[in-house]
Each structure stands twice: as C-alpha cells, then as structure tokens.
CSV table of C-alpha atoms in Angstrom, one decimal:
chain,number,residue,atom,x,y,z
A,597,UNK,CA,8.6,9.2,-41.5
A,598,UNK,CA,5.2,10.6,-40.5
A,599,UNK,CA,4.4,7.6,-38.3
A,600,UNK,CA,7.8,8.0,-36.5
A,601,UNK,CA,7.0,11.6,-35.8
A,602,UNK,CA,3.5,10.8,-34.6
A,603,UNK,CA,5.0,8.1,-32.3
A,604,UNK,CA,7.6,10.6,-31.0
A,605,UNK,CA,5.0,13.2,-30.3
A,606,UNK,CA,2.7,10.6,-28.7
A,607,UNK,CA,5.5,9.5,-26.3
A,608,UNK,CA,6.3,13.1,-25.5
A,609,UNK,CA,2.7,13.9,-24.8
A,610,UNK,CA,2.3,10.9,-22.5
A,611,UNK,CA,5.5,11.8,-20.6
A,612,UNK,CA,4.2,15.4,-20.2
A,613,UNK,CA,0.9,14.1,-19.0
A,614,UNK,CA,2.6,11.9,-16.4
A,615,UNK,CA,4.5,14.8,-15.1
A,616,UNK,CA,1.4,17.0,-14.9
A,617,UNK,CA,-0.6,14.2,-13.1
A,618,UNK,CA,2.2,13.6,-10.6
A,619,UNK,CA,2.5,17.4,-9.9
A,620,UNK,CA,-1.2,17.6,-9.4
A,621,UNK,CA,-1.1,14.7,-7.0
A,622,UNK,CA,1.8,16.4,-5.0
A,623,UNK,CA,-0.3,19.6,-4.7
A,624,UNK,CA,-3.3,17.5,-3.5
A,625,UNK,CA,-1.1,15.7,-1.0
A,626,UNK,CA,0.2,19.0,0.3
A,627,UNK,CA,-3.3,20.4,0.8
A,628,UNK,CA,-4.4,17.2,2.6
A,629,UNK,CA,-1.3,17.4,4.8
A,630,UNK,CA,-2.3,20.9,5.9
A,631,UNK,CA,-5.9,19.8,6.5
A,632,UNK,CA,-4.8,16.8,8.5
A,633,UNK,CA,-2.6,18.9,10.8
A,634,UNK,CA,-5.2,21.6,11.2
A,635,UNK,CA,-8.3,19.5,11.8
A,636,UNK,CA,-9.1,17.3,14.7
A,637,UNK,CA,-10.7,17.4,18.2
A,638,UNK,CA,-8.6,20.5,18.7
A,639,UNK,CA,-8.5,22.9,15.7
A,640,UNK,CA,-5.1,24.5,15.0
A,641,UNK,CA,-4.7,27.5,12.7
A,642,UNK,CA,-2.3,27.0,9.8
A,643,UNK,CA,-0.1,29.8,11.1
A,644,UNK,CA,0.4,28.0,14.4
A,645,UNK,CA,1.3,24.8,12.5
A,646,UNK,CA,4.0,26.6,10.5
A,647,UNK,CA,5.4,28.2,13.7
A,648,UNK,CA,5.4,24.8,15.5
A,649,UNK,CA,7.1,23.0,12.5
A,650,UNK,CA,9.7,25.7,12.1
A,651,UNK,CA,10.3,26.1,15.8
A,652,UNK,CA,10.0,29.9,15.7
A,653,UNK,CA,7.4,30.0,18.5
A,654,UNK,CA,4.1,31.8,18.4
A,655,UNK,CA,2.1,28.7,19.3
A,656,UNK,CA,1.0,27.1,22.5
A,657,UNK,CA,2.9,24.2,24.0
A,658,UNK,CA,-0.3,22.1,23.8
A,659,UNK,CA,-0.7,22.7,20.1
A,660,UNK,CA,2.9,22.0,19.4
A,661,UNK,CA,2.7,18.7,21.4
A,662,UNK,CA,-0.4,17.7,19.4
A,663,UNK,CA,1.3,18.4,16.1
A,664,UNK,CA,4.6,16.7,16.9
A,665,UNK,CA,3.5,13.8,19.0
A,666,UNK,CA,0.1,12.8,17.4
A,667,UNK,CA,-0.8,14.3,14.1
A,668,UNK,CA,2.5,14.6,12.2
A,669,UNK,CA,3.7,11.0,12.9
A,670,UNK,CA,0.2,9.7,11.9
A,671,UNK,CA,0.3,11.9,8.7
A,672,UNK,CA,3.7,10.6,7.7
A,673,UNK,CA,2.7,7.0,8.4
A,674,UNK,CA,-0.4,7.4,6.2
A,675,UNK,CA,1.6,8.9,3.4
A,676,UNK,CA,4.4,6.4,3.4
A,677,UNK,CA,2.2,3.3,3.9
A,678,UNK,CA,-0.3,4.5,1.3
A,679,UNK,CA,2.5,4.8,-1.2
A,680,UNK,CA,3.7,1.3,-0.2
A,681,UNK,CA,0.3,-0.2,-0.7
A,682,UNK,CA,-0.1,1.3,-4.1
A,683,UNK,CA,3.3,0.1,-5.2
A,684,UNK,CA,2.8,-3.4,-3.8
A,685,UNK,CA,-0.5,-3.6,-5.7
A,686,UNK,CA,1.2,-2.4,-8.9
A,687,UNK,CA,3.9,-5.0,-8.6
A,688,UNK,CA,1.5,-7.9,-7.9
A,689,UNK,CA,-0.7,-6.9,-10.8
A,690,UNK,CA,2.3,-6.9,-13.0
A,691,UNK,CA,3.6,-10.2,-11.6
A,692,UNK,CA,0.3,-12.1,-12.0
A,693,UNK,CA,-0.8,-10.1,-15.1
A,694,UNK,CA,-4.1,-9.4,-13.4
A,695,UNK,CA,-5.6,-5.9,-12.8
A,696,UNK,CA,-7.4,-6.8,-9.6
A,697,UNK,CA,-4.5,-8.5,-7.8
A,698,UNK,CA,-3.4,-6.7,-4.7
A,699,UNK,CA,-2.1,-7.6,-1.2
A,700,UNK,CA,-5.5,-7.6,0.4
A,701,UNK,CA,-7.3,-9.6,-2.4
A,702,UNK,CA,-4.6,-12.3,-2.6
A,703,UNK,CA,-4.5,-12.7,1.2
A,704,UNK,CA,-1.0,-11.4,1.6
A,705,UNK,CA,-2.0,-8.8,4.1
A,706,UNK,CA,-4.0,-11.4,6.1
A,707,UNK,CA,-1.1,-13.8,6.1
A,708,UNK,CA,1.2,-11.0,7.4
A,709,UNK,CA,-1.3,-10.1,10.0
A,710,UNK,CA,-1.6,-13.7,11.2
A,711,UNK,CA,2.1,-14.3,11.7
A,712,UNK,CA,2.5,-10.9,13.3
A,713,UNK,CA,-0.4,-11.6,15.7
A,714,UNK,CA,1.0,-15.0,16.5
A,715,UNK,CA,4.5,-13.6,17.3
A,716,UNK,CA,3.0,-10.7,19.3
A,717,UNK,CA,0.8,-13.0,21.4
A,718,UNK,CA,3.8,-15.3,22.2
A,719,UNK,CA,6.0,-12.4,23.2
A,720,UNK,CA,3.3,-10.8,25.3
A,721,UNK,CA,2.6,-14.1,27.0
A,722,UNK,CA,6.3,-14.2,27.9
A,723,UNK,CA,6.1,-10.5,29.2
A,724,UNK,CA,8.4,-9.3,26.4
A,725,UNK,CA,7.9,-6.3,24.1
A,726,UNK,CA,8.0,-6.3,20.3
A,727,UNK,CA,10.2,-3.7,18.6
A,728,UNK,CA,9.2,-2.0,15.3
A,729,UNK,CA,11.8,-3.9,13.4
A,730,UNK,CA,10.7,-7.2,14.7
A,731,UNK,CA,7.1,-6.4,13.6
A,732,UNK,CA,8.3,-5.8,10.1
A,733,UNK,CA,10.3,-9.0,10.1
A,734,UNK,CA,7.3,-11.0,11.3
A,735,UNK,CA,4.9,-9.4,8.8
A,736,UNK,CA,7.4,-10.0,6.0
A,737,UNK,CA,7.7,-13.7,6.9
A,738,UNK,CA,3.9,-13.9,6.8
A,739,UNK,CA,3.7,-12.1,3.4
A,740,UNK,CA,6.3,-14.4,1.9
A,741,UNK,CA,4.6,-17.5,3.2
A,742,UNK,CA,1.2,-16.4,1.7
A,743,UNK,CA,2.7,-15.4,-1.6
A,744,UNK,CA,4.5,-18.7,-1.8
A,745,UNK,CA,1.2,-20.6,-1.2
A,746,UNK,CA,-0.6,-18.4,-3.8
A,747,UNK,CA,2.2,-19.2,-6.3
A,748,UNK,CA,1.8,-22.9,-5.7
A,749,UNK,CA,-1.9,-22.5,-6.4
A,750,UNK,CA,-1.1,-20.5,-9.5
A,751,UNK,CA,0.9,-23.4,-11.0
A,752,UNK,CA,-2.1,-25.8,-10.5
A,753,UNK,CA,-4.9,-23.6,-11.8
A,754,UNK,CA,-4.9,-22.1,-15.3
A,755,UNK,CA,-7.5,-19.4,-14.7
A,756,UNK,CA,-6.6,-16.1,-13.1
A,757,UNK,CA,-10.1,-15.8,-11.8
A,758,UNK,CA,-9.7,-19.0,-9.8
A,759,UNK,CA,-6.4,-17.7,-8.5
A,760,UNK,CA,-8.1,-14.6,-7.1
A,761,UNK,CA,-10.8,-16.8,-5.5
A,762,UNK,CA,-8.1,-18.9,-4.0
A,763,UNK,CA,-6.3,-15.8,-2.6
A,764,UNK,CA,-9.6,-14.6,-1.1
A,765,UNK,CA,-10.1,-17.9,0.6
A,766,UNK,CA,-6.5,-17.9,2.0
A,767,UNK,CA,-7.2,-14.4,3.3
A,768,UNK,CA,-10.4,-15.6,5.1
A,769,UNK,CA,-8.5,-18.6,6.6
A,770,UNK,CA,-5.7,-16.3,7.9
A,771,UNK,CA,-8.2,-13.8,9.3
A,772,UNK,CA,-10.1,-16.5,11.1
A,773,UNK,CA,-6.9,-17.9,12.6
A,774,UNK,CA,-5.9,-14.4,13.7
A,775,UNK,CA,-9.3,-13.8,15.3
A,776,UNK,CA,-9.0,-17.2,17.1
A,777,UNK,CA,-5.6,-16.1,18.5
A,778,UNK,CA,-6.9,-12.8,19.7
A,779,UNK,CA,-10.0,-14.3,21.3
A,780,UNK,CA,-8.1,-16.8,23.4
A,781,UNK,CA,-5.2,-14.6,24.4
A,782,UNK,CA,-4.8,-14.0,28.1
A,783,UNK,CA,-3.1,-10.6,28.1
A,784,UNK,CA,-5.4,-7.7,28.3
A,785,UNK,CA,-3.2,-5.6,26.1
A,786,UNK,CA,-4.4,-7.8,23.2
A,787,UNK,CA,-7.2,-5.3,22.9
A,788,UNK,CA,-4.7,-3.1,21.2
A,789,UNK,CA,-4.0,-6.0,18.8
A,790,UNK,CA,-7.7,-6.2,18.0
A,791,UNK,CA,-7.9,-2.5,17.3
A,792,UNK,CA,-4.8,-2.8,15.0
A,793,UNK,CA,-6.3,-5.7,13.1
A,794,UNK,CA,-9.2,-3.4,12.0
A,795,UNK,CA,-6.7,-1.2,10.1
A,796,UNK,CA,-5.7,2.3,11.4
A,797,UNK,CA,-2.9,4.8,11.5
A,798,UNK,CA,-3.7,5.9,15.0
A,799,UNK,CA,-1.1,5.5,17.6
A,800,UNK,CA,1.8,6.0,15.2
A,801,UNK,CA,5.0,7.3,16.8
A,802,UNK,CA,8.4,8.5,15.6
A,803,UNK,CA,10.0,5.1,16.1
A,804,UNK,CA,7.4,3.6,13.7
A,805,UNK,CA,8.0,6.5,11.2
A,806,UNK,CA,11.8,5.9,11.2
A,807,UNK,CA,11.4,2.2,10.5
A,808,UNK,CA,8.7,2.8,8.0
A,809,UNK,CA,10.6,5.4,6.1
A,810,UNK,CA,13.8,3.3,6.0
A,811,UNK,CA,12.0,0.2,4.7
A,812,UNK,CA,9.4,1.8,2.4
A,813,UNK,CA,11.6,4.4,0.7
A,814,UNK,CA,14.4,1.8,0.1
A,815,UNK,CA,11.8,-0.5,-1.5
A,816,UNK,CA,10.3,2.3,-3.5
A,817,UNK,CA,13.7,3.4,-4.8
A,818,UNK,CA,14.5,-0.3,-5.7
A,819,UNK,CA,11.2,-0.5,-7.5
A,820,UNK,CA,12.0,2.6,-9.5
A,821,UNK,CA,15.5,1.2,-10.3
A,822,UNK,CA,14.0,-1.9,-12.0
A,823,UNK,CA,11.6,0.2,-14.2
A,824,UNK,CA,13.4,-0.9,-17.4
A,825,UNK,CA,13.3,-4.7,-16.9
A,826,UNK,CA,9.8,-4.3,-15.4
A,827,UNK,CA,8.7,-2.7,-18.7
A,828,UNK,CA,10.1,-5.6,-20.6
A,829,UNK,CA,8.4,-8.1,-18.2
A,830,UNK,CA,5.1,-6.5,-18.9
A,831,UNK,CA,5.4,-7.5,-22.5
A,832,UNK,CA,5.8,-11.2,-21.6
A,833,UNK,CA,8.4,-13.4,-20.0
A,834,UNK,CA,9.7,-14.6,-23.5
A,835,UNK,CA,10.3,-11.0,-24.6
A,836,UNK,CA,11.9,-10.1,-21.3
A,837,UNK,CA,14.3,-13.0,-21.6
A,838,UNK,CA,15.1,-12.1,-25.2
A,839,UNK,CA,16.3,-8.6,-24.1
A,840,UNK,CA,18.6,-10.1,-21.4
A,841,UNK,CA,16.3,-10.2,-18.3
A,842,UNK,CA,16.9,-13.1,-16.0
A,843,UNK,CA,13.2,-13.9,-15.6
A,844,UNK,CA,13.5,-16.4,-12.7
A,845,UNK,CA,15.6,-14.0,-10.7
A,846,UNK,CA,13.4,-11.0,-11.6
A,847,UNK,CA,10.3,-12.8,-10.4
A,848,UNK,CA,12.0,-13.4,-7.1
A,849,UNK,CA,12.8,-9.6,-6.9
A,850,UNK,CA,9.2,-8.7,-7.7
A,851,UNK,CA,7.9,-11.0,-5.0
A,852,UNK,CA,10.5,-9.8,-2.5
A,853,UNK,CA,9.6,-6.1,-3.0
A,854,UNK,CA,5.9,-6.6,-3.1
A,855,UNK,CA,6.1,-8.6,0.2
A,856,UNK,CA,8.3,-6.1,1.9
A,857,UNK,CA,6.0,-3.2,1.0
A,858,UNK,CA,2.8,-5.0,2.1
A,859,UNK,CA,4.6,-6.3,5.2
A,860,UNK,CA,5.4,-2.7,6.3
A,861,UNK,CA,1.7,-1.8,6.0
A,862,UNK,CA,0.5,-4.9,7.9
A,863,UNK,CA,3.0,-4.3,10.7
A,864,UNK,CA,2.2,-0.7,11.4
A,865,UNK,CA,-1.4,-0.1,10.2
A,866,UNK,CA,-3.0,-3.6,9.9
A,867,UNK,CA,-4.9,-4.7,6.8
A,868,UNK,CA,-6.1,-1.9,4.5
A,869,UNK,CA,-8.4,-2.9,1.6
A,870,UNK,CA,-8.7,-1.8,-2.0
A,871,UNK,CA,-5.8,0.8,-2.1
A,872,UNK,CA,-3.5,-1.6,-4.0
A,873,UNK,CA,-6.2,-2.3,-6.6
A,874,UNK,CA,-7.8,1.2,-7.0
A,875,UNK,CA,-4.7,3.5,-7.1
A,876,UNK,CA,-2.6,1.7,-9.8
A,877,UNK,CA,-5.7,1.5,-12.0
A,878,UNK,CA,-6.6,5.2,-11.5
A,879,UNK,CA,-3.0,6.3,-12.2
A,880,UNK,CA,-2.8,4.3,-15.4
A,881,UNK,CA,-6.1,5.7,-16.6
A,882,UNK,CA,-5.0,9.3,-15.7
A,883,UNK,CA,-1.6,9.3,-17.4
A,884,UNK,CA,-2.7,7.1,-20.3
A,885,UNK,CA,0.3,4.9,-20.0
A,886,UNK,CA,1.5,1.7,-18.3
A,887,UNK,CA,5.2,2.4,-18.5
A,888,UNK,CA,6.8,1.8,-15.1
A,889,UNK,CA,9.0,4.8,-15.4
A,890,UNK,CA,5.9,7.0,-15.4
A,891,UNK,CA,3.5,4.9,-13.3
A,892,UNK,CA,5.7,4.2,-10.3
A,893,UNK,CA,6.3,7.8,-9.0
A,894,UNK,CA,2.7,8.8,-9.7
A,895,UNK,CA,1.5,5.5,-8.1
A,896,UNK,CA,3.4,6.2,-4.9
A,897,UNK,CA,2.2,9.8,-4.6
A,898,UNK,CA,-1.4,8.6,-5.5
A,899,UNK,CA,-1.3,6.0,-2.8
A,900,UNK,CA,-0.2,8.6,-0.3
A,901,UNK,CA,-3.0,11.0,-1.4
A,902,UNK,CA,-5.6,8.2,-1.2
A,903,UNK,CA,-4.6,7.1,2.3
A,904,UNK,CA,-4.1,10.5,3.8
A,905,UNK,CA,-7.5,11.6,2.5
A,906,UNK,CA,-9.2,8.4,3.7
A,907,UNK,CA,-7.6,8.8,7.1
A,908,UNK,CA,-8.8,12.3,7.4
A,909,UNK,CA,-12.3,11.2,6.6
A,910,UNK,CA,-12.1,8.4,9.1
A,911,UNK,CA,-11.1,10.8,11.8
A,912,UNK,CA,-13.5,13.7,11.0
A,913,UNK,CA,-16.7,12.2,9.3
A,914,UNK,CA,-18.3,11.2,12.6
A,915,UNK,CA,-16.0,12.9,15.2
A,916,UNK,CA,-15.3,12.1,18.0
A,917,UNK,CA,-16.1,8.6,16.8
A,918,UNK,CA,-13.4,7.3,14.5
A,919,UNK,CA,-14.2,5.0,11.6
A,920,UNK,CA,-11.9,2.0,10.7
A,921,UNK,CA,-9.7,2.9,7.8
A,922,UNK,CA,-10.6,-0.1,5.7
A,923,UNK,CA,-14.3,0.9,5.8
A,924,UNK,CA,-13.4,4.3,4.2
A,925,UNK,CA,-11.0,2.9,1.7
A,926,UNK,CA,-13.5,0.2,0.7
A,927,UNK,CA,-16.2,2.9,0.2
A,928,UNK,CA,-14.0,4.8,-2.3
A,929,UNK,CA,-12.0,1.8,-3.7
A,930,UNK,CA,-14.7,-0.8,-4.3
A,931,UNK,CA,-16.5,1.3,-7.0
A,932,UNK,CA,-13.2,1.5,-8.9
A,933,UNK,CA,-12.9,-2.3,-8.9
A,934,UNK,CA,-16.5,-2.7,-10.0
A,935,UNK,CA,-15.9,-0.2,-12.9
A,936,UNK,CA,-12.7,-2.1,-13.8
A,937,UNK,CA,-14.5,-5.4,-14.0
A,938,UNK,CA,-17.4,-3.9,-16.0
A,939,UNK,CA,-14.9,-2.4,-18.5
A,940,UNK,CA,-13.1,-5.7,-18.8
A,941,UNK,CA,-16.3,-7.5,-19.5
A,942,UNK,CA,-17.3,-4.9,-22.1
A,943,UNK,CA,-14.0,-5.4,-23.9
C-alpha cells in the first residue's frame, strides 16, 4: 500500500514539475520575443511594439514596417522551426534508442539540403521560381532518402556508435555535393542559396510563416497524439507489440513525422546544428521524466526558446555583422552533447 502511494505521489510530483518547467519556458519565450522585436539596428520601445501589433497607432510607419515585415516573421519562423528541430530530434532519439541522434548528426538535414539545392538550381536555370510548398516537398524527399539510407546501414551494423559515424559521413557527402552544385551554378542568385546553406532565419516572410505554421503545427499535434504508443515504444518493440501497437506501421509514422519536421527546417532556415540533440536532453533532465506526454510540449517550447535566443545572439553579438545561426547553436549545444557523453561513460 505504501509503495503504491509513493508511486502515486512520485507521478504527481513529476507531472507538476513538467507543468512548472513548461510554464517557465513559456515565460522565457515571451521575454525573448519582446527582446527580439525591440532590439536591432533600429531600437524600438516596447510601447511602440504593442501599439504596432494592436494597430492602435502611436508609432511611426517605419517602426511598424520593421516589426511587421522583418522582425515578426523572423521571430515566428525561429520559434516554429526551433520547436520542429527539438521534436524531430526527440523522435529520432526514440526511434534509434540513441540520445545523440538528431537530424544534423544523422545527415538528415544535409540530405534535405542537397535535394532542395538541386531542385532550386534546376528551376533557377530554367528561369522558374520555387514556391514555399515546393521547398518543403523537395526537402522532405531529401530527408526521407537520407533516413532510408541510414536505416539500411542500421540493419547491417550492430553498434549504434557506428550508426552515428555513418550518419555523419552521409552528412559530409551530402554537404560536399551541395557545395559542388552551388560552386558550378551559373545563376547569380545562387548566392542566396549559399547564404541559406549556412543556416539562418533572416529573409523570412509571411508566406514562409504560413507554410511553416501549417506543416510544423500539424506535425507537432500528430506527435502529441501518438504519445501513448510512443511511451510503449520506448519500453521496447516487444512490449509495444504486446499492448497492441503495430510496430512496423508505428516506425513508419515516426520516420514520417521526424522527416517532415526536419524538412521544414531545412527548407526555410538551412541546416541548424545541435538543437535536436541538446534540447530533448535538457528537457528530460529538467522535468525528471521521459514520458512523451510531458516531454513533447516542453520540448517544443524549449526548442523555440533555444532558437529564438540563439537567433537574437547571432543578430546582436557583433552587430551590424550577423553570425551564422549554426555557429551560435553549436557554441551552446556542443557542451551539452559532451556532458551527455561523459555521463554515459560514467554510468
């Protein structure tokens, strides 16, 4: 009886902790959003931002244009794509049962970037434009191809460490092929493709935000909806099958959602490193639980906080020079990965 009570209190405590952590992340996200809208080459007071967003006037047309056309779309893209990266990393870590699996490490982001760059160059060479939806489709195809190749390797190698090494090598190959395409492209507008390939939220517009919100939020809701079978899957495929989960179909769903989320990031922001590894690990450590029902919401908000904060640092640290986003995310994310590996070795 006493053990049942302690288990009940323990579950209640972990659930409360997850709520508190998620609420704290939402407060941090709100503060970062205000800072991102206020700070830049032109500083805008918080009161003017509220006036511009509410449409009540009291702010200059220039400030309103900066907020609505530049900073707000970029902010929303950073929040949505940061959450997508964190969720994609969480799904891949669950799928491969490896805490350092994520779209960047396994080469999924690089594969999406390669196919997207290839399609973009072909269309530009034919004097055609590429819509936002077409970018997502091309990146999604690249993500699926790369994950499929990694799965083939996973069946042939028994060691997860070798799988990670293979994923890194696939990423290098795709990145080299992408650079080759960019270097020999004739169109001068490929310079924009090169800048995109470095990872950045700059240049985001409302069309991108609309497509991103539709894809990412739909995938995030679907991920939350499979929390229960995902919890069973974490305990092993045999256990999941014993409680009625169609393991083969569920694995396809996991790959599909992880690819869709990572493809959205690759299409609109380019490759961004370490977010998919660091955020899920930090969230699990903060809430002291790995239950998907608790981790998924906190993971999405945590990814948004991480990317909005890193984007703000990239813009403001050496203004007017803007750093590449991956350099900032690597600066904060790499120590988390090192600590994770050291803790695993100690255990």
